[in-house]
CSV table of C-alpha atoms in Angstrom, one decimal:
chain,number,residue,atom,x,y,z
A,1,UNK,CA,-15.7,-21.0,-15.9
A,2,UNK,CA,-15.6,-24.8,-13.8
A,3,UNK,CA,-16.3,-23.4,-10.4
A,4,UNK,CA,-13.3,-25.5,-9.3
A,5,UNK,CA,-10.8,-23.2,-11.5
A,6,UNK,CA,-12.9,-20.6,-9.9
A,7,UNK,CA,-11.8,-21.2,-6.4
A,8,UNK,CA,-8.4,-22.0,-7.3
A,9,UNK,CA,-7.9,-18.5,-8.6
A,10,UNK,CA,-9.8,-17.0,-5.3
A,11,UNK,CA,-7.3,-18.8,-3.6
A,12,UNK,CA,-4.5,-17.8,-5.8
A,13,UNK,CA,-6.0,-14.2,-5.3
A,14,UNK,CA,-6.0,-14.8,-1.2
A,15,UNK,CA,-2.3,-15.6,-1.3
A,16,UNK,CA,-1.0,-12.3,-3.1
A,17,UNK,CA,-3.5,-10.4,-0.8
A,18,UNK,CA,-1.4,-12.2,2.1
A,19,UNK,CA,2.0,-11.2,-0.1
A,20,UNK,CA,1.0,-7.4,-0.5
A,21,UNK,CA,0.9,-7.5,3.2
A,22,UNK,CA,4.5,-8.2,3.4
A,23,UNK,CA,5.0,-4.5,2.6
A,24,UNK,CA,4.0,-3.7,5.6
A,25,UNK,CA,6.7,-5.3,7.2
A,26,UNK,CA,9.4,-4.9,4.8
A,27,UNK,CA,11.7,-2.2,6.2
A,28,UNK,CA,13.3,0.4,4.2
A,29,UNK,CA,16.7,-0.1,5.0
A,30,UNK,CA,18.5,3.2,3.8
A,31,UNK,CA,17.8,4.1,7.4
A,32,UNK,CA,20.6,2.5,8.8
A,33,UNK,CA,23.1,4.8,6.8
A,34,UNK,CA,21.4,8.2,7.4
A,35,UNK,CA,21.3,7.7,10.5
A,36,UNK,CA,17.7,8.4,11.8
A,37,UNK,CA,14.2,7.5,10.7
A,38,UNK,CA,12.4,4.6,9.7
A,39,UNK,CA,9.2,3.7,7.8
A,40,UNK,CA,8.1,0.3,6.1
A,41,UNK,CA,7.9,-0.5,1.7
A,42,UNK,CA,3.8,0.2,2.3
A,43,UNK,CA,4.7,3.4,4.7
A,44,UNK,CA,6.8,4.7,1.7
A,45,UNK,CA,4.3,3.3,-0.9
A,46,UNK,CA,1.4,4.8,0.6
A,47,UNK,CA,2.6,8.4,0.0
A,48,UNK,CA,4.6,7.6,-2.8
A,49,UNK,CA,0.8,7.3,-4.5
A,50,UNK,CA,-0.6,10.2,-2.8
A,51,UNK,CA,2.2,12.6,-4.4
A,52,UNK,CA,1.5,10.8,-7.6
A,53,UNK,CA,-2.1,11.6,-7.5
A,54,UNK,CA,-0.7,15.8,-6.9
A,55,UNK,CA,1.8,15.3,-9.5
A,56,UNK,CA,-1.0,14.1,-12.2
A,57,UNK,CA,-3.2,16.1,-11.5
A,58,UNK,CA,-0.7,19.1,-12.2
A,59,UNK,CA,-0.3,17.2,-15.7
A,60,UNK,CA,-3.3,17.9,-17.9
A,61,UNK,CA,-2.4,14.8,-20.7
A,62,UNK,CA,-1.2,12.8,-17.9
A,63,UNK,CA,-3.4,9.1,-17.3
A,64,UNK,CA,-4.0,9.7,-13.7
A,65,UNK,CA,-5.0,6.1,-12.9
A,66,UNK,CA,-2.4,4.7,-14.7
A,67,UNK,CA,-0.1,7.4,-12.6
A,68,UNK,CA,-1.5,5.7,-9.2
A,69,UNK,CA,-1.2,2.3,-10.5
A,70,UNK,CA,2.8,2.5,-10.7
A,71,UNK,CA,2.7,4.1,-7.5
A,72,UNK,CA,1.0,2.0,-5.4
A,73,UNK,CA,2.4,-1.3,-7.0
A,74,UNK,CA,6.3,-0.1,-8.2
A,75,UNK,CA,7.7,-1.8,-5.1
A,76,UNK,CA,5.5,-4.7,-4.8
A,77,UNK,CA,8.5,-6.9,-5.7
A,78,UNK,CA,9.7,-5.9,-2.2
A,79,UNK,CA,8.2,-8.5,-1.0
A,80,UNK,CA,9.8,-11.1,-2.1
A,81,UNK,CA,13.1,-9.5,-3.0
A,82,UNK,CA,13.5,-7.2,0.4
A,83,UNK,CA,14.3,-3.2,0.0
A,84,UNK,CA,17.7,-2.8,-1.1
A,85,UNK,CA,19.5,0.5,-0.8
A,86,UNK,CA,21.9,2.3,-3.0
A,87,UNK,CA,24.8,0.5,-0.9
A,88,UNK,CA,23.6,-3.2,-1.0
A,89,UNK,CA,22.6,-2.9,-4.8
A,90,UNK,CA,26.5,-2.4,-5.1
A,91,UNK,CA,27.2,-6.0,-4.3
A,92,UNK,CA,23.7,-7.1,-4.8
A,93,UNK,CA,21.8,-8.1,-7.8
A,94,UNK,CA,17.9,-8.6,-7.0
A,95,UNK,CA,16.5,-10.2,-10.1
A,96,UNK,CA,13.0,-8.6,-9.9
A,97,UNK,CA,11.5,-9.0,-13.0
A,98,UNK,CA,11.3,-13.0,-11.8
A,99,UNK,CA,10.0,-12.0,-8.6
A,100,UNK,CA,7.2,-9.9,-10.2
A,101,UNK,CA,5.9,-12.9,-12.2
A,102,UNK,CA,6.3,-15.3,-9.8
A,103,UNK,CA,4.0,-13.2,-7.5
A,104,UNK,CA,0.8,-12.4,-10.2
A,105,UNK,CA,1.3,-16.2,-11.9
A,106,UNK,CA,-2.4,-17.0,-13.0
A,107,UNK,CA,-3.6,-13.9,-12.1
A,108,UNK,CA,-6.1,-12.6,-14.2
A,109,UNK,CA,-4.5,-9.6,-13.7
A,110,UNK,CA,-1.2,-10.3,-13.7
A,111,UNK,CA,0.2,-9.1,-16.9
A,112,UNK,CA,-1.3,-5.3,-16.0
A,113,UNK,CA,0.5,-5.4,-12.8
A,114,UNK,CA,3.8,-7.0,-14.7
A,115,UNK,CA,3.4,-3.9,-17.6
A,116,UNK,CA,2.7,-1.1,-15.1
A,117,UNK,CA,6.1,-2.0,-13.1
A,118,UNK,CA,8.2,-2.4,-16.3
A,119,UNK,CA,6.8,0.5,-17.5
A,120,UNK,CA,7.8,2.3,-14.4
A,121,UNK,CA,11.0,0.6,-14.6
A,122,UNK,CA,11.9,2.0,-18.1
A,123,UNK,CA,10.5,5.6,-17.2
A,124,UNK,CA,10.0,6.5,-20.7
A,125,UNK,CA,6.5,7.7,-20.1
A,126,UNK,CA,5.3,10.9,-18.6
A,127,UNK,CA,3.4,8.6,-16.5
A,128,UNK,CA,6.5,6.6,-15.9
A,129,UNK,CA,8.2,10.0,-15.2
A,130,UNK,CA,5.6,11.2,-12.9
A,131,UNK,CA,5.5,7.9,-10.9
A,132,UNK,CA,8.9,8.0,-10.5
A,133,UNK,CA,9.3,11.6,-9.2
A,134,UNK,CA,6.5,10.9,-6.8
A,135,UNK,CA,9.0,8.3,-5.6
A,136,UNK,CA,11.9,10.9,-5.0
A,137,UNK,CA,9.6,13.3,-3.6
A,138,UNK,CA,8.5,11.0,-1.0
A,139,UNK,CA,12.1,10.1,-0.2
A,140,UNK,CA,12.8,14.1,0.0
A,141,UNK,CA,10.0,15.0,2.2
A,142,UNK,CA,11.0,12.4,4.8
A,143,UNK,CA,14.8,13.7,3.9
A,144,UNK,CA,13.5,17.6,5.2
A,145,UNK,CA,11.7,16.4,7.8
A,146,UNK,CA,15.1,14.5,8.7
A,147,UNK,CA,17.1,17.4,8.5
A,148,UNK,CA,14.7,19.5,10.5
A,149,UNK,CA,15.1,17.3,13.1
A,150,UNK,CA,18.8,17.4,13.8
A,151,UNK,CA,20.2,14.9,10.8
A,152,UNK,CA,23.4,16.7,9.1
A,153,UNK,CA,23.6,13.7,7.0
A,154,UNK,CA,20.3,14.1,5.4
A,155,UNK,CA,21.3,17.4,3.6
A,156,UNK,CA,23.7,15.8,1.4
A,157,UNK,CA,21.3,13.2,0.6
A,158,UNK,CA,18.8,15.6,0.0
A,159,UNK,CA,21.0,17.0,-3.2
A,160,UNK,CA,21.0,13.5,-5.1
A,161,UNK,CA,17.4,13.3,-4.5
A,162,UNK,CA,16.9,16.4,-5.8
A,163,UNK,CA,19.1,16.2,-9.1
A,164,UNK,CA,17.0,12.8,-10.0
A,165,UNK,CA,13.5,14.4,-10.6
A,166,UNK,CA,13.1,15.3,-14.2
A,167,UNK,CA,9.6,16.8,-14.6
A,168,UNK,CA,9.2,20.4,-14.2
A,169,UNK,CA,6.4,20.3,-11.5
A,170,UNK,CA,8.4,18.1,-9.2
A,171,UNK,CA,11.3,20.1,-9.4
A,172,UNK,CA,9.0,23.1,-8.7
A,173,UNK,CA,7.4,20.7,-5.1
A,174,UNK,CA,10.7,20.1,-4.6
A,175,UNK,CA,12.3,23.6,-4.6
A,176,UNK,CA,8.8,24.6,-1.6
A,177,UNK,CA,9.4,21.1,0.3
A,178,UNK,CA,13.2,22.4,0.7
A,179,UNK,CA,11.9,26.4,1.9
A,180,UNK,CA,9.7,25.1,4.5
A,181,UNK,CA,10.2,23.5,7.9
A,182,UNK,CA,7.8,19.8,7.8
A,183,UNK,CA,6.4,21.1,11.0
A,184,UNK,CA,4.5,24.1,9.6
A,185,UNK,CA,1.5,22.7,8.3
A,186,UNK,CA,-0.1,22.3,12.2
A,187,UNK,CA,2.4,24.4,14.0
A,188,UNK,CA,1.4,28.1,13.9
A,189,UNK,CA,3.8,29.3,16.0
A,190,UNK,CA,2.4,32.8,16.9
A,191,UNK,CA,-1.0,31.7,16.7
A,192,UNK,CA,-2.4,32.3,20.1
A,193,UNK,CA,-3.6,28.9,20.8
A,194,UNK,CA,-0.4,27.7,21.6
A,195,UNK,CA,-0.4,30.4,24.7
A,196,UNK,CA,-3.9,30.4,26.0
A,197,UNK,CA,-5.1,27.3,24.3
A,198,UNK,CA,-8.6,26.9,22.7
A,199,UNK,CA,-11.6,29.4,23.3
A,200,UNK,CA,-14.5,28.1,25.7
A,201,UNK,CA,-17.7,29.1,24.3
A,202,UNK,CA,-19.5,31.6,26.7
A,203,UNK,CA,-22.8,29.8,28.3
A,204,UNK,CA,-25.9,31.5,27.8
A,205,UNK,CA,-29.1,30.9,29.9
């Protein structure tokens, strides 16, 4: 390989590193109609992946990487195209498919990242399947935690979420997320520590 064509693709590399940072300060904009909460495309994608990883690992034939993959890169086109919620895509037609190749052009890797996202898009895979249920699940845990919080709104949403999982073990984290409150997992509240606060150790001489 020239070492000229080599630097053009470390530059070409540079500038989608640049792009993927746009997720970071893409909002999702469902917000506005429920009301309350907020969180970026890489906020969203961060845990999206996360659950993923759960969700896989709960599926013995399941590719795990391949599971991770379409988590962490299924909204990548957000950066270009902007989040669109269930409203805007109404009026709204976002052609991603040329956003996605326009963003990995010359990319050695391109195609992967271009098959992983169309593969998530077609959901025909358990991969596919899990991926996207990691997606709802993520939208359903900040959903509770809206509810929880004082947002009537958020339980009807919560019921649409809920009716578009289709694997078993997702329905399963879905059916726990709903029985517990989001604050549980650090607020004990009849531990004592929350009265009398930490122990002090006792000083020996």
């Amino acid at each position: 390989m020239p070492a000229s064509y080599s630097d053009y693709m470390l530059k070409r590399v540079t500038e989608f590193l640049f792009e993927a940072g746009m997720l970071k300060k893409t909002p999702r904009t469902g917000y506005q109609f429920l009301g309350s909460g907020a969180e970026s495309v890489a906020d969203h994608s961060f845990r999206t992946t996360v659950i993923g990883y759960v969700l896989a690992a709960l599926e013995p034939e399941a590719d795990r990487n391949r599971v991770l993959l379409m988590c962490l890169l299924h909204d990548l086109p957000e950066a270009r195209t902007g989040d669109h919620n269930y409203v805007n895509k109404r009026y709204v037609t976002v052609d991603e498919s040329k956003a996605i190749k326009d963003q990995v052009r010359e990319l050695a890797f391109g195609n992967e990242i271009i098959a992983l996202i169309s593969e998530f898009n077609a959901g025909d895979t358990l991969e596919a399947r899990l991926s996207k249920d990691a997606d709802q699940l993520d939208l359903i845990l900040e959903l509770k935690q809206a509810l929880d919080t004082g947002n009537p709104n958020a339980k009807d949403w919560l019921c649409f979420a809920v009716r578009r999982l289709v694997t078993e073990n997702a329905r399963k984290l879905a059916e726990e997320i709903l029985s517990h409150d989001s604050t549980d997992w650090w607020f004990e509240k009849n531990a004592e520590w929350w009265v009398n606060g930490p122990k002090k150790p006792i000083e020996t001489d």
